[in-house]
XYZ file of C-alpha atoms in Angstrom:
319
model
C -15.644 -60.096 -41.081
C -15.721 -59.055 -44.488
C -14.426 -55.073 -45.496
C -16.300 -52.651 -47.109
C -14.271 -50.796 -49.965
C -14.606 -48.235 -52.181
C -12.402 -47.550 -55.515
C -11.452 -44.531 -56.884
C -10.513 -44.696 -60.642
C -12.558 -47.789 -61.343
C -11.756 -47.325 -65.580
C -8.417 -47.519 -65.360
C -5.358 -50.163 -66.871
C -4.940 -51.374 -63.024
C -8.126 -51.096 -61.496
C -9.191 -54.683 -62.354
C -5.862 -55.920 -60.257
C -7.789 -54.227 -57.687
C -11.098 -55.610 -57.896
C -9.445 -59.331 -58.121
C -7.640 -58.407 -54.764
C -10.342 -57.573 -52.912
C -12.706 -60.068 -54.334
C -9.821 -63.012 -53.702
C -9.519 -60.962 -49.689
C -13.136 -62.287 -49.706
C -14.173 -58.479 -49.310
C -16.953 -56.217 -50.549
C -16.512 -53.629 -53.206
C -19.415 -51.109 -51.933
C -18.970 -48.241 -54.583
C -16.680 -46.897 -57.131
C -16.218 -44.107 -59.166
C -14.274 -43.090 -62.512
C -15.011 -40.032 -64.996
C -15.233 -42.726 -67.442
C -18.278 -44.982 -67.837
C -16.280 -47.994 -69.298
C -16.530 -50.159 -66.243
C -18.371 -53.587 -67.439
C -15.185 -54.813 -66.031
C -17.287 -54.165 -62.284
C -19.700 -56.794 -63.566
C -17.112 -59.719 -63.442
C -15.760 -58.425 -59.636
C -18.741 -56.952 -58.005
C -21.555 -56.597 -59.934
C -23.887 -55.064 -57.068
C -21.366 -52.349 -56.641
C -22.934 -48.685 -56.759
C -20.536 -46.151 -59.631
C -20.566 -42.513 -60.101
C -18.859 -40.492 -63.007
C -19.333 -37.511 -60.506
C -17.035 -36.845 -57.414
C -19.634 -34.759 -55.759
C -22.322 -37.618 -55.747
C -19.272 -40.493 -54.979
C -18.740 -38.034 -52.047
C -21.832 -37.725 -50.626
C -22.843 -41.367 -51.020
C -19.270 -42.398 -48.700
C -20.662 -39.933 -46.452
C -24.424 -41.166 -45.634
C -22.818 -44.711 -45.897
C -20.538 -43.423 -43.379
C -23.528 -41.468 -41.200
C -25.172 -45.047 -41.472
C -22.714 -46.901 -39.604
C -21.928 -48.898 -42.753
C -19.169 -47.153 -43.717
C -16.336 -48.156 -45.996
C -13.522 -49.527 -44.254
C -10.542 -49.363 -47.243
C -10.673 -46.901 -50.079
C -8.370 -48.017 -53.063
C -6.916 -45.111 -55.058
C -5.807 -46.069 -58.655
C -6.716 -42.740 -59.906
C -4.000 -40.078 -62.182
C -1.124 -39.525 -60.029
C -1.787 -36.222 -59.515
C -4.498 -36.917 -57.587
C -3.051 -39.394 -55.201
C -3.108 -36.598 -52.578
C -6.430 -35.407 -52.591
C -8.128 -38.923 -52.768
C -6.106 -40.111 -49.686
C -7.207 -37.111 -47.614
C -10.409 -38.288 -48.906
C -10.394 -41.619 -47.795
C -9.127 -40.581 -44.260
C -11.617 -37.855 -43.586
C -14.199 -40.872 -44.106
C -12.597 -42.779 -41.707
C -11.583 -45.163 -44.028
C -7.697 -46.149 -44.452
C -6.285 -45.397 -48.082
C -4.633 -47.865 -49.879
C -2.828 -46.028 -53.111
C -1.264 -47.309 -56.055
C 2.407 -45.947 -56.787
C 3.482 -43.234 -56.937
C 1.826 -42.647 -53.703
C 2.488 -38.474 -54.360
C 4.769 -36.462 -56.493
C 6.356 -34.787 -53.594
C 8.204 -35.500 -50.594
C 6.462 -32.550 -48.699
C 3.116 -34.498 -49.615
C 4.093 -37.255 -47.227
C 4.743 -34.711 -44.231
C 1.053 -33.476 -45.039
C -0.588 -37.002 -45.346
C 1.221 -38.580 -42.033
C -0.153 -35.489 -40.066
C -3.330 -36.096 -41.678
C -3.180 -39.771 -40.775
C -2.227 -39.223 -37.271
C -5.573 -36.652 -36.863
C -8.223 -39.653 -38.634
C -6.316 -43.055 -36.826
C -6.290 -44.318 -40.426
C -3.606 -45.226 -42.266
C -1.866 -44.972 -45.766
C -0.952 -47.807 -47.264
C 0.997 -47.805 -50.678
C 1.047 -50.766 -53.353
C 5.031 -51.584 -53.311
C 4.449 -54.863 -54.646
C 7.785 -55.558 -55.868
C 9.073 -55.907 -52.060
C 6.210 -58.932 -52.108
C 8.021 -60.757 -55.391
C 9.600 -64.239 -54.352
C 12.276 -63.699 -56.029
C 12.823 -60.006 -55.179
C 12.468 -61.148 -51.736
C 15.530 -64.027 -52.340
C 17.663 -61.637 -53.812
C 17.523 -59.097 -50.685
C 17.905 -62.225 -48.849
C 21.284 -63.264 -50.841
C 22.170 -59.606 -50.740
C 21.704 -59.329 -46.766
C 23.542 -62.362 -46.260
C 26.829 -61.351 -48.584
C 26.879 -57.471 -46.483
C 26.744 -59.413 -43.349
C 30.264 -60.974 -44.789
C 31.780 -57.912 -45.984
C 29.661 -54.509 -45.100
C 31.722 -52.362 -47.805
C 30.754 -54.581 -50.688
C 29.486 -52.848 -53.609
C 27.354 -53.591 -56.327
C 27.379 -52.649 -60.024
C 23.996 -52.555 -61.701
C 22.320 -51.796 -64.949
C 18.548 -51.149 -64.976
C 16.493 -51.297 -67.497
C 12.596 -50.979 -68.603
C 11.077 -50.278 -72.130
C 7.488 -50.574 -71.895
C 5.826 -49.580 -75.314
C 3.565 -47.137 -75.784
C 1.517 -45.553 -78.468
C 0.668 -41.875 -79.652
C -2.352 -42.384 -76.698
C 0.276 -42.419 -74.227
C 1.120 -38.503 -74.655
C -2.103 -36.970 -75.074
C -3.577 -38.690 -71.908
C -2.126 -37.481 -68.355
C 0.176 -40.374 -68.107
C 1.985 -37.795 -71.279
C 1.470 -34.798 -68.521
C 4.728 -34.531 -66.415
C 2.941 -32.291 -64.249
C 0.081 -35.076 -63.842
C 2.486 -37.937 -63.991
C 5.356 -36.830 -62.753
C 7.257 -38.239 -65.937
C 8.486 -41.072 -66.857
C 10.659 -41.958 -63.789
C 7.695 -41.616 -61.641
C 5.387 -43.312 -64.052
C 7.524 -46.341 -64.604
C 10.483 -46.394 -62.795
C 8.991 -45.538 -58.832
C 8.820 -49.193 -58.215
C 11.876 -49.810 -59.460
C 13.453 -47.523 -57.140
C 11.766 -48.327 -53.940
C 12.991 -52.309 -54.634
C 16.693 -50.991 -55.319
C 17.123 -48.798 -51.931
C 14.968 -51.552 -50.148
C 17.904 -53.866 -50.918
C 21.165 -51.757 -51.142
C 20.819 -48.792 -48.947
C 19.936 -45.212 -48.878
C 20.711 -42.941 -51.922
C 24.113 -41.506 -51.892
C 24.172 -39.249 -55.463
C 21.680 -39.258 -57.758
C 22.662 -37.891 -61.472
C 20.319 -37.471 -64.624
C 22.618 -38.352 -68.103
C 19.303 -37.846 -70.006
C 15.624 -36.427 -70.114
C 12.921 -36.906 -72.455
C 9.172 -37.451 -73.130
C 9.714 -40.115 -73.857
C 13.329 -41.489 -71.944
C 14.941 -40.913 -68.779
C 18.347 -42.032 -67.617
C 20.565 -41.348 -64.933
C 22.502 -42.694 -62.294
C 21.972 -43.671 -58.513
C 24.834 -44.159 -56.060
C 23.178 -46.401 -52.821
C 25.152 -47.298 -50.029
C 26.094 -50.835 -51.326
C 25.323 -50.227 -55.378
C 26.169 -47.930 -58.572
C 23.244 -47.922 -60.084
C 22.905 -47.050 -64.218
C 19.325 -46.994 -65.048
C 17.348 -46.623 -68.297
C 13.582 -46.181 -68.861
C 11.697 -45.621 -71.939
C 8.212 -46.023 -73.366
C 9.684 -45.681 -77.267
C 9.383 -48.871 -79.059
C 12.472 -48.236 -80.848
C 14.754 -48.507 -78.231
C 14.041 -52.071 -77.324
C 16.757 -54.407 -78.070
C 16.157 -56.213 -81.820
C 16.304 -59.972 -80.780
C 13.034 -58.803 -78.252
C 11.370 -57.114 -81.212
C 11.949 -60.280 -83.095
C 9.946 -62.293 -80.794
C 7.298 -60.065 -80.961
C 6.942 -58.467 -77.319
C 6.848 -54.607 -76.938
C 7.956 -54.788 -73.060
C 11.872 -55.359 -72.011
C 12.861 -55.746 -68.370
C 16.168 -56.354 -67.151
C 18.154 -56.453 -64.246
C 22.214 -57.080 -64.268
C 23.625 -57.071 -60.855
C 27.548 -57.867 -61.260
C 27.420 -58.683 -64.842
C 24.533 -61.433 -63.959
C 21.098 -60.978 -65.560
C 18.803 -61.226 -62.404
C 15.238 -63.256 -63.635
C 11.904 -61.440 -62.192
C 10.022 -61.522 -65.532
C 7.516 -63.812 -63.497
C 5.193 -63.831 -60.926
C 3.444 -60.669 -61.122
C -0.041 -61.609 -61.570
C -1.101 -62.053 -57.812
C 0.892 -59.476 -56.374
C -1.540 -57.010 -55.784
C -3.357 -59.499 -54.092
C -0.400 -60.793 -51.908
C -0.326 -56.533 -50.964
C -3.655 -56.646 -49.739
C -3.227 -60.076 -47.992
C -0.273 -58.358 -46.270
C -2.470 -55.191 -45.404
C -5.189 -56.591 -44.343
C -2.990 -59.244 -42.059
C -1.457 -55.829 -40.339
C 1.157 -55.650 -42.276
C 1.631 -52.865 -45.481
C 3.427 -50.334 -46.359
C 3.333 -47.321 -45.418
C 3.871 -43.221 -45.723
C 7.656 -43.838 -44.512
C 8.350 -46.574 -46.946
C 7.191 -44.661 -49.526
C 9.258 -41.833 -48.793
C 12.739 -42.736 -50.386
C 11.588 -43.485 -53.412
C 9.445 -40.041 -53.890
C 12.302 -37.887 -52.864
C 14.362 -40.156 -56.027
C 11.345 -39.296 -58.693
C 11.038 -35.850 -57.506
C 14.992 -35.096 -57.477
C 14.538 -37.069 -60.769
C 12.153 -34.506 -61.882
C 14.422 -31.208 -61.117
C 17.670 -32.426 -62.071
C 19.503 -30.830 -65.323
C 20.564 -34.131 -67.573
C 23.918 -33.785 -67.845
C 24.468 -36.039 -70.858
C 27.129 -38.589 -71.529
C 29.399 -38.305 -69.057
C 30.243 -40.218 -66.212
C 28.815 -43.571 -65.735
C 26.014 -43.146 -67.653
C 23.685 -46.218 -68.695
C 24.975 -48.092 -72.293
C 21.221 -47.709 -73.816
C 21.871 -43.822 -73.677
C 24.085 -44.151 -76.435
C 20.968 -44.977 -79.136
C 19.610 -41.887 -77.947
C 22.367 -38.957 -77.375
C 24.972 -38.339 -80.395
């Protein structure tokens, strides 16, 4: 049978990754809602869909649907981080599970809140880790899993590092707001995280070299990896031969001196996570968890500058 689904924060840069998943799920997108009217987007997805700029009347309509016995099923939250929280309580008190883009919540002590939450309503919380759904992600934890079985002690040195451009927008909207955001490292780097721990262990030290508006950088010691890790949303920083060929984006993973290739396959991912969801699979408050104590730790460290093994990119940006 086909699901019923709301969206909340139907005018945003990921939204229409939502609306493709649930369309290609062959499910219903019932109502959405977003403070902004630029939606036409809807009209290529679900053009029957009912939208709201106003909580309050998004609210009550999920409620009389509800009272109606055609209630939503899913709500999808791809709303300001900030409000991750309060729209999965939402979804849950309408007896609908909550599936939440990343960062599922700033805080760790969100997560105790949400799972007792979940436990009351029967619903769950699913969050979009979609990384952990990339083949080749997948083939590397695989290669990984296979080498520890050899030798359990084996250690890993890595170098992470995202630039994603972004213009003078960027830091007036929320995404600019660390205390809407998070930062940068929960912004841009969550994901990142979660995949790294998924494949070499828990977090053993976690250091901050440097913190910006703009950068962060630090250091993560997992049970089978030294991580160095660099993220950045200043053009500048990207490397010159990328510039050169005209991109604005620059991903790249080295594990042991080899550049691991993921610059691929992202366009059906979100797709692939609601496939996996909706087959009883997903990911859940627990799997989020490691990765939100790393952004929030992130967030409260003191960057200590250069010293130690700090990532080489820092070296552009501290004297």
């Amino acid at each position: 049978m086909n699901k019923n689904f709301a969206l909340i924060g139907a005018a945003g840069y990921i939204a229409p990754r939502h609306m493709k998943a649930i369309q290609e799920t062959n499910n219903i997108l019932v109502a959405a809602l977003d403070k902004n009217d630029s939606v036409g987007i809807i009209d290529s997805y679900f053009p029957k869909a009912d939208f709201f700029t106003e909580f309050e009347r998004f609210d009550r309509h999920i409620d009389k649907l509800r009272r109606n016995n055609t209630g939503v099923d899913y709500v999808s939250i791809a709303s300001p981080n900030y409000l991750h929280d309060a729209h999965i309580r939402f979804a849950l008190r309408n007896n609908a599970h909550a599936i939440c883009e990343k960062p599922l919540v700033l805080n760790p002590w969100n997560i105790d809140a949400l799972a007792q939450i979940e436990q009351e309503s029967g619903k769950k919380v699913f969050n979009i880790l979609q990384l952990r759904l990339h083949p080749s992600i997948i083939a590397l934890k695989e290669k990984i899993i296979t080498e520890l079985a050899v030798n359990p002690d084996k250690m890993y040195d890595i170098d992470l590092t995202y630039l994603t451009s972004r213009g003078h927008w960027y830091f007036v909207s929320w995404k600019g707001d660390e205390g809407k955001s998070g930062g940068i490292a929960s912004n841009i780097g969550v994901h990142f995280y979660d995949m790294l721990t998924w494949i070499f262990g828990p977090v053993k030290e976690n250091v901050v070299h440097l913190k910006t508006s703009d950068v962060n950088a630090g250091y993560l010691g997992l049970k089978n990896a030294n991580v160095r890790w660099f993220l950045s949303v200043n053009y500048d920083y990207i490397p010159e031969d990328v510039k050169k060929a005209g991109k604005r984006t620059y991903r790249s993973i080295v594990v042991n001196g080899e550049e691991f290739e993921f610059s691929e396959g992202f366009t059906d991912l979100h797709t692939l996570s609601y496939q996996h969801i909706l087959n009883e699979g997903g990911f859940g408050l627990e799997e989020a968890r490691t990765s939100i104590e790393i952004v929030s730790a992130i967030r409260n460290l003191a960057p200590i500058g250069k010293q130690g093994n700090f990532h080489p990119f820092c070296q552009a940006v501290l004297p």
